[in-house]
Tab-separated table of C-alpha atoms and ligand atoms in Angstrom:
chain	number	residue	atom	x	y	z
A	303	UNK	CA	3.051	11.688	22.532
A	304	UNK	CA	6.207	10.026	24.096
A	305	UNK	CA	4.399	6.803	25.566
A	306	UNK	CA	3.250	4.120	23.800
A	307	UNK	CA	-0.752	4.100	22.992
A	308	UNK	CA	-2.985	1.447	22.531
A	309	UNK	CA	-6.891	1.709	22.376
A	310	UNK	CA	-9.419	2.073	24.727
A	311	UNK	CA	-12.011	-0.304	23.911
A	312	UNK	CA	-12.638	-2.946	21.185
A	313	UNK	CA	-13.938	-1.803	17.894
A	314	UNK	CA	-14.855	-3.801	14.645
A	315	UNK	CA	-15.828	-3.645	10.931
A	316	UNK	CA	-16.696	-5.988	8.333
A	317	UNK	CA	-16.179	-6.144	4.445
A	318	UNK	CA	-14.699	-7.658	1.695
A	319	UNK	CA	-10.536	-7.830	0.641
A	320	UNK	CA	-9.944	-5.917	-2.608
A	321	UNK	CA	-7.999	-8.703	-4.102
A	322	UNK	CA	-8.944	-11.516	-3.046
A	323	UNK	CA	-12.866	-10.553	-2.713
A	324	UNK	CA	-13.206	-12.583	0.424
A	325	UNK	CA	-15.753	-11.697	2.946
A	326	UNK	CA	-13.904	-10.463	6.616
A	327	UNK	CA	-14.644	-9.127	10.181
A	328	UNK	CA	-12.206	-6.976	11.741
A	329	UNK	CA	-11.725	-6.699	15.149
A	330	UNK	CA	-8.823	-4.352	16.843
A	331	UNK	CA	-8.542	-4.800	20.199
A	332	UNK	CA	-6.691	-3.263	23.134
A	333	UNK	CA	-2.655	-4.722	24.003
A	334	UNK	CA	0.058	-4.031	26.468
A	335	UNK	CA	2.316	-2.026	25.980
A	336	UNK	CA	5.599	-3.434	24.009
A	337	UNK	CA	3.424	-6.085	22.034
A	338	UNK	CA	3.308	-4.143	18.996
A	339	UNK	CA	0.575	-4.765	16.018
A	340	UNK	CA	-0.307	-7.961	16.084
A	341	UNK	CA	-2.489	-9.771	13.253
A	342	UNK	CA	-4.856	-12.954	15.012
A	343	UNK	CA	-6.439	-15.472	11.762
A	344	UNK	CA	-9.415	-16.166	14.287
A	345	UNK	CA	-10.224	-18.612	11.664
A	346	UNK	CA	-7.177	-20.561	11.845
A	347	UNK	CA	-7.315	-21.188	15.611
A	348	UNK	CA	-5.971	-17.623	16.596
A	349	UNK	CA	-2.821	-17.873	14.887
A	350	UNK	CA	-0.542	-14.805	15.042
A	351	UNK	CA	0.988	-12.818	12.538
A	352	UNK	CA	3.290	-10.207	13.878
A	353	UNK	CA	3.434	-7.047	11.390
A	354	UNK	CA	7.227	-6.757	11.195
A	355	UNK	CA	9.447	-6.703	8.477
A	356	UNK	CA	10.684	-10.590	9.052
A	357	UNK	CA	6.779	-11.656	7.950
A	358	UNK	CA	6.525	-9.876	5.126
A	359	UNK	CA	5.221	-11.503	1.788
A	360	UNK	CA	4.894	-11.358	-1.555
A	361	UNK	CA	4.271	-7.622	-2.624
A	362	UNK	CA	2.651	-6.626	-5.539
A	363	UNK	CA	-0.266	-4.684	-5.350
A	364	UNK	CA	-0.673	-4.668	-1.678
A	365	UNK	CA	1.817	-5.624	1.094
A	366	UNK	CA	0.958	-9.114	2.678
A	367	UNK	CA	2.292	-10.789	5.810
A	368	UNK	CA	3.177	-14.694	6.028
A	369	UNK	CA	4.039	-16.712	9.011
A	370	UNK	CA	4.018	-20.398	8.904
A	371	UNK	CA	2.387	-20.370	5.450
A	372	UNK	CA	-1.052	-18.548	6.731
A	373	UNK	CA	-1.213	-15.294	4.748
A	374	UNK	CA	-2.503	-11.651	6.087
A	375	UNK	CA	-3.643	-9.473	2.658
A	376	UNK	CA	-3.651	-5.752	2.543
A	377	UNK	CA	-2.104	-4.376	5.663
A	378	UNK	CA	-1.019	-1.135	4.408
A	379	UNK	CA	-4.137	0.490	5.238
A	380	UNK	CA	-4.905	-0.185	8.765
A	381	UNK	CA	-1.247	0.582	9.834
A	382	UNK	CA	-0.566	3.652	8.247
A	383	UNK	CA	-4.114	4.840	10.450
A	384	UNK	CA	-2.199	2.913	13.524
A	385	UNK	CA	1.003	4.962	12.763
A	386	UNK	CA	-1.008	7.909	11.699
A	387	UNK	CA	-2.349	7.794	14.597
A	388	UNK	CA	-0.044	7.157	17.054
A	389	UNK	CA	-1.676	3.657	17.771
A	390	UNK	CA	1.556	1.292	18.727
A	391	UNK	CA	-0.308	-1.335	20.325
A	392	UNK	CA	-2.881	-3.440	18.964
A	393	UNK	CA	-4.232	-7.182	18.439
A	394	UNK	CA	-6.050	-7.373	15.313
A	395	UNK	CA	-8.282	-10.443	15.006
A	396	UNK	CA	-9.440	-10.900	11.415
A	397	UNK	CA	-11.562	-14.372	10.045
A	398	UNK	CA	-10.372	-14.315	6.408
A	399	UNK	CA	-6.808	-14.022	4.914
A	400	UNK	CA	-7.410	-10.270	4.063
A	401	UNK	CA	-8.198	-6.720	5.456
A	402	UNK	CA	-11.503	-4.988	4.546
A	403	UNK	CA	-10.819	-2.633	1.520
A	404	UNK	CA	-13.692	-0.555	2.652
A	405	UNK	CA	-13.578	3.064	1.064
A	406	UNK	CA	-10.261	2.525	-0.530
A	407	UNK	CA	-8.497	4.856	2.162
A	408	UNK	CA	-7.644	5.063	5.900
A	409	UNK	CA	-10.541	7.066	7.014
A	410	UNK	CA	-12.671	3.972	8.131
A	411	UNK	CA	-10.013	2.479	10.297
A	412	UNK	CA	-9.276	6.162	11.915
A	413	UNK	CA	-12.917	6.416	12.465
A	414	UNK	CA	-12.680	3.073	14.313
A	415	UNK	CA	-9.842	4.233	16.800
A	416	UNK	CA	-11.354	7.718	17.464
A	417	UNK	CA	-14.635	5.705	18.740
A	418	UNK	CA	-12.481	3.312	20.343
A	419	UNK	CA	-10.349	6.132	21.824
A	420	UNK	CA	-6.690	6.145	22.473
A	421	UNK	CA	-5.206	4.656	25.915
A	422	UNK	CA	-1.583	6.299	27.061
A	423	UNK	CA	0.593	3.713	28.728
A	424	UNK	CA	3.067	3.613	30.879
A	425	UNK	CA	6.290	2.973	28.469
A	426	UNK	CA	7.872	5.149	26.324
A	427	UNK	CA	7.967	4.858	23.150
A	428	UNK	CA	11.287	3.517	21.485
A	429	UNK	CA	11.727	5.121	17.782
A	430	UNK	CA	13.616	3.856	15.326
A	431	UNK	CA	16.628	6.330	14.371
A	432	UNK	CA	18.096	6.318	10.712
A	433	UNK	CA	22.001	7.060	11.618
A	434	UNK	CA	22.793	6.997	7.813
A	435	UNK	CA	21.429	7.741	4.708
A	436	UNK	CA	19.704	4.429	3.133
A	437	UNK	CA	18.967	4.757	-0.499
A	438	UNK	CA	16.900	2.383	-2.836
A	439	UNK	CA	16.498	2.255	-6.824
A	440	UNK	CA	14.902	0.402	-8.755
A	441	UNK	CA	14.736	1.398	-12.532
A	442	UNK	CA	13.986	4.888	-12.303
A	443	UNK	CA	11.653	4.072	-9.130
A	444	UNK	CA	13.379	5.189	-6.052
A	445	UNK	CA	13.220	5.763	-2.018
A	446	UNK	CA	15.127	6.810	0.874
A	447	UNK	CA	15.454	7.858	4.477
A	448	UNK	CA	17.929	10.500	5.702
A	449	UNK	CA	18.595	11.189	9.398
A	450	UNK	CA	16.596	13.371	11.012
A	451	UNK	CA	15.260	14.411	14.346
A	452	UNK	CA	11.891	13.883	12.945
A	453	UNK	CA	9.447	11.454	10.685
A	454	UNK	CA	8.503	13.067	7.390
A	455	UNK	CA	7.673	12.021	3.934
A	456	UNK	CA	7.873	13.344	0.404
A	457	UNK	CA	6.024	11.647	-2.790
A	458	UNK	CA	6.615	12.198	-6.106
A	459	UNK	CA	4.284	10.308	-8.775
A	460	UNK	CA	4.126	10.645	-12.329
A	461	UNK	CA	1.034	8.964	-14.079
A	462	UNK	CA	0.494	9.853	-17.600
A	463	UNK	CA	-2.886	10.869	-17.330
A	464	UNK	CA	-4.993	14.466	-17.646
A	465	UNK	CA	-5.979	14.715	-13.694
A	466	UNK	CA	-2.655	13.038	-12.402
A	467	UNK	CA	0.974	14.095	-14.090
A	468	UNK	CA	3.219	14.829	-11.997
A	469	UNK	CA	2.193	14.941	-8.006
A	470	UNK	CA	4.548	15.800	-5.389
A	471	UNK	CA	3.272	16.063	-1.590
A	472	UNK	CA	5.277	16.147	1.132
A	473	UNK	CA	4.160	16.001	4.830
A	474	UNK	CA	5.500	16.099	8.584
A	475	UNK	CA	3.790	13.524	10.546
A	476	UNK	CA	1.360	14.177	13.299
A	477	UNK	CA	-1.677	12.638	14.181
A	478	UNK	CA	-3.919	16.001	13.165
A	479	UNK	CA	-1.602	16.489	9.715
A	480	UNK	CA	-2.309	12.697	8.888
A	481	UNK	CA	-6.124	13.101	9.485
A	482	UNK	CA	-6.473	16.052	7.860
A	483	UNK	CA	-4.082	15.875	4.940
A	484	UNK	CA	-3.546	11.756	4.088
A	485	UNK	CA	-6.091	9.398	5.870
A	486	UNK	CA	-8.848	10.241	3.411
A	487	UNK	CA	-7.021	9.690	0.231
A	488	UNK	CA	-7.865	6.453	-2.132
A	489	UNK	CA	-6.602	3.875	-3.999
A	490	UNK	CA	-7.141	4.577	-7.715
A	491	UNK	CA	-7.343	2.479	-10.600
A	492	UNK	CA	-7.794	2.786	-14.007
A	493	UNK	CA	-10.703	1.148	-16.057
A	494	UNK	CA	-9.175	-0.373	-19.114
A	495	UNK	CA	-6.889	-2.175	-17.165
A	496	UNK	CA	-9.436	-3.903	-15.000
A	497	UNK	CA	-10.661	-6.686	-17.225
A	498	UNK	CA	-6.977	-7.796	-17.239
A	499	UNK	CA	-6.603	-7.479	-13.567
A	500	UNK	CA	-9.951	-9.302	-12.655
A	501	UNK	CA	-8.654	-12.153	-15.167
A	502	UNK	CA	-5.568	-12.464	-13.234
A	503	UNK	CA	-7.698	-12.373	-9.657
A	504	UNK	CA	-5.983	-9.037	-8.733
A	505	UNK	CA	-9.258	-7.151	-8.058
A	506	UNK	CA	-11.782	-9.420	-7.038
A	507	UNK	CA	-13.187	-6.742	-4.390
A	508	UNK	CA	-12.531	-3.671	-6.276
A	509	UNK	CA	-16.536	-1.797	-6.781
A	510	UNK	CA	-16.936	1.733	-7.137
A	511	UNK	CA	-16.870	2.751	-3.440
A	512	UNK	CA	-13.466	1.527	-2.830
A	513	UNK	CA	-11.502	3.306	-5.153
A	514	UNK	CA	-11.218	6.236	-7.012
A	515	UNK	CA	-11.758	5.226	-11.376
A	516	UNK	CA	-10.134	6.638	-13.730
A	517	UNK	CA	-11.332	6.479	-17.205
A	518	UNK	CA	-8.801	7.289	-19.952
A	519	UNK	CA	-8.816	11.023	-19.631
A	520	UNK	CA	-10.867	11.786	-16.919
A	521	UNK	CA	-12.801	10.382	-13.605
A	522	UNK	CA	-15.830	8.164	-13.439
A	523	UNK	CA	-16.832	8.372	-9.424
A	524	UNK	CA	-16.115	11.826	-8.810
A	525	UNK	CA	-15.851	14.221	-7.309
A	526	UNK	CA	-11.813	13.921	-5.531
A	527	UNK	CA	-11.231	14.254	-1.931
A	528	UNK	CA	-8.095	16.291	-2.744
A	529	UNK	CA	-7.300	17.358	-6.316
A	530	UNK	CA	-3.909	15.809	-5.870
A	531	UNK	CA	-5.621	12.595	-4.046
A	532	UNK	CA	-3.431	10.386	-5.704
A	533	UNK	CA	-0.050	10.907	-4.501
A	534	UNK	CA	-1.754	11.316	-1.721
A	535	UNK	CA	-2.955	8.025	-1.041
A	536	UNK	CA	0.873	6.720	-1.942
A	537	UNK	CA	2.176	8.902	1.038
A	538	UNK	CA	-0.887	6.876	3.183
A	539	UNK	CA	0.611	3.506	1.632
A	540	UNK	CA	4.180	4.252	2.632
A	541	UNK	CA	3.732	5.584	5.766
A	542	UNK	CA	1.532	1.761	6.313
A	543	UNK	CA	4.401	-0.287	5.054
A	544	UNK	CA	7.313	1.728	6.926
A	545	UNK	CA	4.922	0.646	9.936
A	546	UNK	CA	6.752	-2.728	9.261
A	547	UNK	CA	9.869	-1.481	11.250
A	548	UNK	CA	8.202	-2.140	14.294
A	549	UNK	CA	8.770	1.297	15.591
A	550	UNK	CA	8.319	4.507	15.031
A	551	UNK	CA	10.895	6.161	12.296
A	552	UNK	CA	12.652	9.101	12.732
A	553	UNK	CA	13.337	10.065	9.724
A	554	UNK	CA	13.194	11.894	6.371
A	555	UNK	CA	11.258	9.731	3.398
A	556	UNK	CA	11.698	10.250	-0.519
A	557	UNK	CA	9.607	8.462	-2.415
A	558	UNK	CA	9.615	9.168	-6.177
A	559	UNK	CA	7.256	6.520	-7.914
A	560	UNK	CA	8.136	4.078	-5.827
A	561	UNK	CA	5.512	1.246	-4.664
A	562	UNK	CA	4.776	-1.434	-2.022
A	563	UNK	CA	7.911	-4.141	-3.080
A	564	UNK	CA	10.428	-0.628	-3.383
A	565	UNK	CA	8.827	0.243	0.263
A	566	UNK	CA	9.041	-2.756	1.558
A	567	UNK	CA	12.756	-3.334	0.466
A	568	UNK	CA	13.780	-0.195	2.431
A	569	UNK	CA	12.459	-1.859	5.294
A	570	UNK	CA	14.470	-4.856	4.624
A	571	UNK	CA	17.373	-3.292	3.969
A	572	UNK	CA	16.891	-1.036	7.337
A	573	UNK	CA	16.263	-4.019	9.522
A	574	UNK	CA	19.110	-5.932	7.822
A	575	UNK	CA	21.968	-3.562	8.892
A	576	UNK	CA	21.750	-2.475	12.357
A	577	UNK	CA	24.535	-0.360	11.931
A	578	UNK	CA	22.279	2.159	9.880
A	579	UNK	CA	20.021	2.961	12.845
A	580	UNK	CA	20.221	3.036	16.569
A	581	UNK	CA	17.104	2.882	19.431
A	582	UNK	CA	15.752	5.892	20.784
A	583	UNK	CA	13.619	5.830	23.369
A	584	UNK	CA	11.929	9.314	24.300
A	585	UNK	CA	11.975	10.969	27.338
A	586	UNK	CA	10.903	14.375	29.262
A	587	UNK	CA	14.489	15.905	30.394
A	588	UNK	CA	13.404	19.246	32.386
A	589	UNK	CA	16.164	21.753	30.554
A	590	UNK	CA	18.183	24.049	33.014
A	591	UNK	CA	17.879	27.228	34.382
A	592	UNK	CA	14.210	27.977	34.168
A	593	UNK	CA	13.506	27.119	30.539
A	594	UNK	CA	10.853	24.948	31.493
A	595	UNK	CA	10.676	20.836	29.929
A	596	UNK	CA	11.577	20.069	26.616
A	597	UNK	CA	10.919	17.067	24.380
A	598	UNK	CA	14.612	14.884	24.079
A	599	UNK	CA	15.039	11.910	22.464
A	600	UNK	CA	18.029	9.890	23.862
A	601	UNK	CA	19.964	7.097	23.132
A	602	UNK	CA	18.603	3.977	24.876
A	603	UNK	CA	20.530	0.828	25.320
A	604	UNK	CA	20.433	-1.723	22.287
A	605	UNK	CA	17.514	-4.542	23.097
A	606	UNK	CA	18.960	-7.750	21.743
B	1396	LIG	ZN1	-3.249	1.738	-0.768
């Protein structure tokens, strides 16, 4: 897992954006190796949209990129599967200004890169490395990322409601935890608020199959995919936006009821001070004396 992936083949989907109800095919397709995730508006003459931290939008409900005034909706699924996945390369042509919601979670998308399967290249991966602790607050919302040798997150949510309350997960990253414990979760909403969200054009794609709905005290499209779905699906949203860094974090995440501006902030305030993190690129050091090869990460020299 120390050298940058990409995918094999070319794989696509089609659907509609949650907010903006737009219809959009989805295309990922295979890139070399240091290009990152890169959105292409093949609608707007292939413009590019890099998904790093400098593009990012306004964030509400979902994270959005903007380059040059042309908008990319809704990215927080697809590259928490890409991260999830270990996926660091990637073109992703779309034809409309947002992602498919599809089934509310990240399942679809990981579907899509296990049939296009995953490509090893020939560089090694270059994480991201907090050095000190960054904290953000907001209200009582609040995140942060400690040093640590590894990339982990733990989610708190409290939602007054019968089947939510409080929720606390907390995960290590790997490609099988994040399939088996994250990618499947949904994005919930509640019912009585969606007359007020369709009026202000929030929800224009939202149906039944993509998202969970919550009715005052209980569910109306069960049953869950995890009792405690919910937090769930904010670990699956976090781990999507802190994609935005442009490299894999090492790192331990707190979330407690944070959301998409509070996530994105922590990757503006990382990127902002380089003197909270440092490059490390990973490498296989044989250890001495018989012990056989260990994983090390290293220091790399700083990339201007
Ligand atoms: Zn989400």
């Amino acid at each position: 897992m120390n050298h940058e992936q990409t995918i094999r083949s070319a794989v696509e989907t089609s659907g509609v954006g949650l907010h903006s109800g737009a219809p959009v095919k989805l295309r990922i397709l295979p890139a070399a190796a240091g290009t990152g995730v890169v959105f292409r508006r093949v609608d707007l003459d292939g413009f590019e949209v890099e998904a790093v931290g400098r593009n990012v939008a306004r964030v509400s409900y979902a994270t959005s990129l903007m380059k040059k005034g042309v908008l990319i909706s809704t990215t927080e699924h697809l590259l928490s599967a890409f991260t999830g996945m270990g996926v660091d390369n990637a073109i992703v042509e779309l034809d409309n200004l947002e992602l498919p919601i599809l089934d509310g979670s990240a399942q679809p998308y990981v579907e899509m890169i296990r049939a296009a399967g995953l490509k090893r290249q020939r560089r090694l991966r270059s994480y991201l490395r907090l050095r000190k602790e960054v904290e953000v607050r907001e209200g009582d919302k609040f995140i942060a990322v400690y040093p640590a040798q590894e990339y982990s997150v733990a989610y708190s949510i409290n939602f007054p409601h019968p089947l939510i309350g409080k929720e606390t997960f907390e995960v290590k990253l790997s490609a099988e935890s994040y399939c088996r414990e994250i990618a499947a979760a949904r994005t919930f909403g509640f019912r009585h608020e969606e007359q007020a969200m369709r009026n202000m054009g929030l929800i224009r794609g939202a149906s039944s199959e993509s998202c969970i709905v919550l009715t005052r005290d209980g569910l109306e499209n069960g049953p869950l995919r995890y009792p405690d779905e919910f937090v769930r699906h904010k670990v699956l949203d976090l781990i999507g936006d802190l994609a935005l860094l442009g490299r894999r974090l090492l790192g331990r995440v707190v979330a407690d009821r944070a959301g998409h501006a509070l996530h994105t902030a922590l990757v503006s305030r990382i990127l902002r001070d380089h003197s909270l993190w440092e490059e490390a690129a990973s490498e296989e050091v044989a250890s001495p004396a018989g012990e056989g090869p260990e994983k090390r990460v290293g220091t790399a020299p700083a990339v201007p």
